[in-house]
Short mmCIF file of the C-alpha atoms (twelve columns), coordinates in Angstrom:
data_MODEL
# 
_entry.id   MODEL 
# 
loop_
_atom_site.group_PDB 
_atom_site.id 
_atom_site.type_symbol 
_atom_site.label_atom_id 
_atom_site.label_alt_id 
_atom_site.label_comp_id 
_atom_site.label_asym_id 
_atom_site.label_seq_id 
_atom_site.Cartn_x 
_atom_site.Cartn_y 
_atom_site.Cartn_z 
_atom_site.pdbx_PDB_model_num 
ATOM 1  C CA . MET A 1  4.022   86.938 -21.573 1 
ATOM 2  C CA . ASN A 2  2.046   83.858 -19.797 1 
ATOM 3  C CA . ARG A 3  3.668   81.422 -18.481 1 
ATOM 4  C CA . ILE A 4  4.019   78.887 -15.348 1 
ATOM 5  C CA . ILE A 5  6.597   78.868 -13.117 1 
ATOM 6  C CA . GLU A 6  7.109   76.587 -9.650  1 
ATOM 7  C CA . VAL A 7  8.150   79.029 -6.649  1 
ATOM 8  C CA . ILE A 8  8.353   78.409 -3.335  1 
ATOM 9  C CA . TYR A 9  6.940   80.406 -0.367  1 
ATOM 10 C CA . GLU A 10 9.579   80.961 2.024   1 
ATOM 11 C CA . ASP A 11 9.305   84.004 5.487   1 
ATOM 12 C CA . ASN A 12 5.770   85.211 3.385   1 
ATOM 13 C CA . VAL A 13 7.387   85.420 0.121   1 
ATOM 14 C CA . LEU A 14 6.569   83.489 -2.656  1 
ATOM 15 C CA . LYS A 15 10.560  82.794 -4.876  1 
ATOM 16 C CA . PRO A 16 10.907  81.917 -7.963  1 
ATOM 17 C CA . LEU A 17 13.530  78.313 -8.117  1 
ATOM 18 C CA . LYS A 18 14.748  80.031 -11.470 1 
ATOM 19 C CA . PRO A 19 15.584  83.263 -12.900 1 
ATOM 20 C CA . ILE A 20 12.438  84.699 -14.386 1 
ATOM 21 C CA . LYS A 21 13.057  86.170 -18.137 1 
ATOM 22 C CA . GLY A 22 11.409  88.857 -18.985 1 
ATOM 23 C CA . LEU A 23 10.498  90.795 -15.847 1 
ATOM 24 C CA . LYS A 24 12.045  94.255 -15.087 1 
ATOM 25 C CA . LYS A 25 13.292  94.806 -11.417 1 
ATOM 26 C CA . ASN A 26 10.196  96.101 -9.105  1 
ATOM 27 C CA . GLU A 27 8.041   95.433 -12.363 1 
ATOM 28 C CA . ARG A 28 4.156   94.328 -11.032 1 
ATOM 29 C CA . THR A 29 2.562   91.079 -12.069 1 
ATOM 30 C CA . TRP A 30 -0.279  88.981 -11.604 1 
ATOM 31 C CA . VAL A 31 0.018   85.716 -9.903  1 
ATOM 32 C CA . ILE A 32 -2.701  82.845 -9.846  1 
ATOM 33 C CA . ILE A 33 -1.770  80.171 -6.804  1 
ATOM 34 C CA . CYS A 34 -2.396  76.536 -7.253  1 
ATOM 35 C CA . PRO A 35 -1.336  74.331 -5.236  1 
ATOM 36 C CA . HIS A 36 1.703   71.385 -6.561  1 
ATOM 37 C CA . PRO A 37 -0.030  68.268 -6.545  1 
ATOM 38 C CA . LYS A 38 1.125   65.796 -3.817  1 
ATOM 39 C CA . LYS A 39 2.357   62.938 -4.730  1 
ATOM 40 C CA . LYS A 40 1.352   61.567 -1.502  1 
ATOM 41 C CA . ALA A 41 -2.478  61.820 -2.055  1 
ATOM 42 C CA . LEU A 42 -2.167  59.170 -4.883  1 
ATOM 43 C CA . ARG A 43 0.324   56.822 -3.331  1 
ATOM 44 C CA . GLU A 44 -2.578  56.651 -0.198  1 
ATOM 45 C CA . LEU A 45 -4.594  55.140 -2.461  1 
ATOM 46 C CA . VAL A 46 -2.729  51.979 -2.778  1 
ATOM 47 C CA . GLY A 47 -4.496  48.948 -1.316  1 
ATOM 48 C CA . THR A 48 -8.088  50.569 -1.389  1 
ATOM 49 C CA . LEU A 49 -9.696  48.450 -3.684  1 
ATOM 50 C CA . SER A 50 -9.998  44.796 -3.312  1 
ATOM 51 C CA . SER A 51 -8.855  42.293 -5.775  1 
ATOM 52 C CA . GLU A 52 -12.422 41.352 -6.732  1 
ATOM 53 C CA . GLU A 53 -13.206 45.278 -7.092  1 
ATOM 54 C CA . ALA A 54 -10.543 46.068 -8.573  1 
ATOM 55 C CA . GLU A 55 -11.405 43.032 -11.631 1 
ATOM 56 C CA . GLU A 56 -14.836 44.604 -11.819 1 
ATOM 57 C CA . MET A 57 -13.243 48.393 -12.477 1 
ATOM 58 C CA . GLN A 58 -10.420 46.997 -15.002 1 
ATOM 59 C CA . LYS A 59 -13.690 44.905 -16.719 1 
ATOM 60 C CA . LEU A 60 -15.890 48.058 -16.596 1 
ATOM 61 C CA . ILE A 61 -12.703 50.383 -18.104 1 
ATOM 62 C CA . ASP A 62 -12.146 47.635 -20.692 1 
ATOM 63 C CA . GLU A 63 -15.661 47.660 -21.515 1 
ATOM 64 C CA . GLU A 64 -16.213 51.408 -21.948 1 
ATOM 65 C CA . PHE A 65 -12.948 52.045 -24.000 1 
ATOM 66 C CA . GLU A 66 -12.880 48.373 -26.420 1 
ATOM 67 C CA . LYS A 67 -11.789 49.371 -29.595 1 
ATOM 68 C CA . ILE A 68 -14.816 49.004 -32.423 1 
ATOM 69 C CA . GLU A 69 -13.298 47.552 -35.538 1 
ATOM 70 C CA . GLY A 70 -12.830 49.856 -38.563 1 
ATOM 71 C CA . GLU A 71 -14.048 52.835 -36.400 1 
ATOM 72 C CA . TRP A 72 -10.459 54.463 -36.390 1 
# 
């Protein structure tokens, strides 16, 4: 019964945001901690490339991923 659930860390306790089905009261289980990705991290990158750099990057991406006729 492996699954990923979202929890909040509050008062030194991990608290699930929704009830966890399949676990009995006081049952022990394993937890793997993976911090929730922060949306602001991506926002901080906006505007870090000049227009010229963005155009060059787009050109390289287009060249790398161009569709080859008849391949698919």
